[in-house]
XYZ file of C-alpha atoms in Angstrom:
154
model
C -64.819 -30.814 -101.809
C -64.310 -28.593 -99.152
C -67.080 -28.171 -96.226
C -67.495 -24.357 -97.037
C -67.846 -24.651 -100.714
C -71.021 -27.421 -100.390
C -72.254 -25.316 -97.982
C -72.466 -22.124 -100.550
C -73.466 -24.558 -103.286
C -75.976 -25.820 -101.076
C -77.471 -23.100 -99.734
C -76.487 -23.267 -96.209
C -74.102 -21.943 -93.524
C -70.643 -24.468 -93.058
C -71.983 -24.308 -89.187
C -75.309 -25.516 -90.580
C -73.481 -28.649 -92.807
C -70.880 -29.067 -90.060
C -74.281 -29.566 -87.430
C -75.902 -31.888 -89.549
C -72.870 -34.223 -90.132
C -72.008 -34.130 -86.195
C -76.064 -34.972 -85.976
C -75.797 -37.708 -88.744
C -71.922 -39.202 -88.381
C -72.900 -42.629 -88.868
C -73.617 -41.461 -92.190
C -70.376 -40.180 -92.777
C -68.239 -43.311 -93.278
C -64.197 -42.512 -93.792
C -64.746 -42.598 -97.264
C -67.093 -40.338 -97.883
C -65.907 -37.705 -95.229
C -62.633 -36.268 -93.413
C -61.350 -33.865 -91.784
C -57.912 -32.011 -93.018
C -55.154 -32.138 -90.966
C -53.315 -28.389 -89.705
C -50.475 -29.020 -91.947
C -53.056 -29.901 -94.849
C -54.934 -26.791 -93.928
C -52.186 -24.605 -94.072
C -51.129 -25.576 -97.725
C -55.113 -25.182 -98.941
C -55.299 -22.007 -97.849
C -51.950 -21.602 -99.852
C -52.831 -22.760 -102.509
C -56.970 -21.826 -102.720
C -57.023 -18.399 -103.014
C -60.846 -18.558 -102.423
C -59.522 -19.992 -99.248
C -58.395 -17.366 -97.511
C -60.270 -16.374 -95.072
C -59.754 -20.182 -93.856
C -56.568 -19.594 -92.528
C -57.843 -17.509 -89.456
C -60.770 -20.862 -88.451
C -59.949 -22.327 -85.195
C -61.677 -25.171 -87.298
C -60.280 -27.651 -89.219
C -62.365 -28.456 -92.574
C -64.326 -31.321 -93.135
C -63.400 -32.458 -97.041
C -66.206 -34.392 -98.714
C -66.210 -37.193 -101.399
C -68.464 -37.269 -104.441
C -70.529 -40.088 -101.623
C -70.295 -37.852 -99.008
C -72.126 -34.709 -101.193
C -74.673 -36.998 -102.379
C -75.245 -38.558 -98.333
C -75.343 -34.290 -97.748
C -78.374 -33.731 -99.900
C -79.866 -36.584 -97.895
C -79.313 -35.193 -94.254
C -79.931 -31.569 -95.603
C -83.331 -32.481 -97.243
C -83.879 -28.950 -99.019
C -84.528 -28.832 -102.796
C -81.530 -26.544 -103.258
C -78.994 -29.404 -101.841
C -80.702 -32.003 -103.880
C -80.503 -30.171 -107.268
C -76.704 -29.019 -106.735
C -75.693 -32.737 -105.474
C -77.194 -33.893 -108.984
C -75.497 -31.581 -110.434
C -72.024 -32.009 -108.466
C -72.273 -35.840 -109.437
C -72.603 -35.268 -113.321
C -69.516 -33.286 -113.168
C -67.524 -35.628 -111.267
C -69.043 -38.274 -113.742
C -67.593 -36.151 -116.182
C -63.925 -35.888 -114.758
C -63.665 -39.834 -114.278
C -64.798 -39.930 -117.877
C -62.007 -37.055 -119.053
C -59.693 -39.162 -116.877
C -60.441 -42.552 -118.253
C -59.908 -40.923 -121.510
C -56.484 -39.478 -120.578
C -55.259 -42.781 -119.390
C -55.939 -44.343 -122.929
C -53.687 -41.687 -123.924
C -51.131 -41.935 -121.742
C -50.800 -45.412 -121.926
C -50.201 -45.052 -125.535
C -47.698 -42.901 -125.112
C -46.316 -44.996 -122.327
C -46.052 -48.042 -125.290
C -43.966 -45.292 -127.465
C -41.856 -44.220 -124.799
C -40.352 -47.756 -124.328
C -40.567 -48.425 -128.214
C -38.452 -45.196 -128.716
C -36.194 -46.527 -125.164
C -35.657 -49.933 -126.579
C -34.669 -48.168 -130.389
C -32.303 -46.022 -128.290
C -30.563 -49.324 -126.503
C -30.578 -50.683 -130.334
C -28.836 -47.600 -132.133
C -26.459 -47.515 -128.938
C -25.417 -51.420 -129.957
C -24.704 -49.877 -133.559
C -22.690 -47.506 -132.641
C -20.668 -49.902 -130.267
C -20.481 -52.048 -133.193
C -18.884 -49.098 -135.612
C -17.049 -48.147 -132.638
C -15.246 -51.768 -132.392
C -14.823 -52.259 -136.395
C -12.866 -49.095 -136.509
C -10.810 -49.909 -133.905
C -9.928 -53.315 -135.818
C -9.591 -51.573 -139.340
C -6.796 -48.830 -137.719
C -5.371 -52.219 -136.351
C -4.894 -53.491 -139.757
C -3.832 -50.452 -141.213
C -0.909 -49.824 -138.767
C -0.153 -53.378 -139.153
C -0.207 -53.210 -143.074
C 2.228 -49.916 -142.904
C 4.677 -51.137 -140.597
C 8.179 -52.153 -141.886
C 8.162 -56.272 -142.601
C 11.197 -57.205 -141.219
C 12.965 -60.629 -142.747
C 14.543 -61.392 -145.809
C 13.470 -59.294 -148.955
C 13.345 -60.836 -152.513
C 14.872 -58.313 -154.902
């Protein structure tokens, strides 16, 4: 998550957040905190509408993992931060769950996708197999029609 959107969800200013992370940085470990690069900035704010007013920071955003809000509560300490970082955590609970169950799905459909491929490659080989019998049957019937040329018993 963004560094503005904790900070409304927390209660805070992003200058306030932003001060207690440059206060606390040993806290923030790589993976539970970054900042956005201009280029990753840019297409945010392109594609965040609630992100507009983004595009006019001299600032680039610090972006927060579901570690990195729960470390927040800790170096925030108000009772607003703590309740919306329990909260925050459920739901992203809640996606890895919805994801986990989406993979069981797509992996089944995975397991029919190359059933249905390799019954493709199969009806292909029947059809090259038709294709090659014909060819062999109009052999035999222009062979059958032509003239026999020799000696003919009357």
């Amino acid at each position: 998550m963004i560094d503005s959107d904790i900070a409304a969800l927390y209660g805070v200013t992003t200058k306030r957040l932003n001060q207690q992370v440059n206060r606390n940085i040993n806290r923030f470990p790589k993976h539970f905190m970054f900042e956005l690069t201009e280029d990753e900035k840019t297409e945010v704010v392109a594609n965040c509408n609630h992100l507009k007013n983004l595009k006019f920071s001299s600032f680039l955003p610090k972006v927060f993992t579901e570690h990195g809000i729960m470390m927040l509560a800790n170096v925030l300490r108000s009772e607003q931060a703590t309740t919306m970082s329990i909260k925050i955590i459920e739901i992203f609970i809640e996606m890895r769950e919805v994801l986990n169950n989406h993979k069981d799905l797509l992996l089944k459909l995975q397991e029919i996708q190359e059933k249905v491929s390799s019954h493709d490659d199969q009806i292909m080989l029947i059809f090259e197999y038709i294709k090659q019998f014909e060819v062999v049957k109009q052999q035999q019937l222009e062979q059958s029609e032509r003239k026999k040329i020799g000696y003919k018993k009357e």
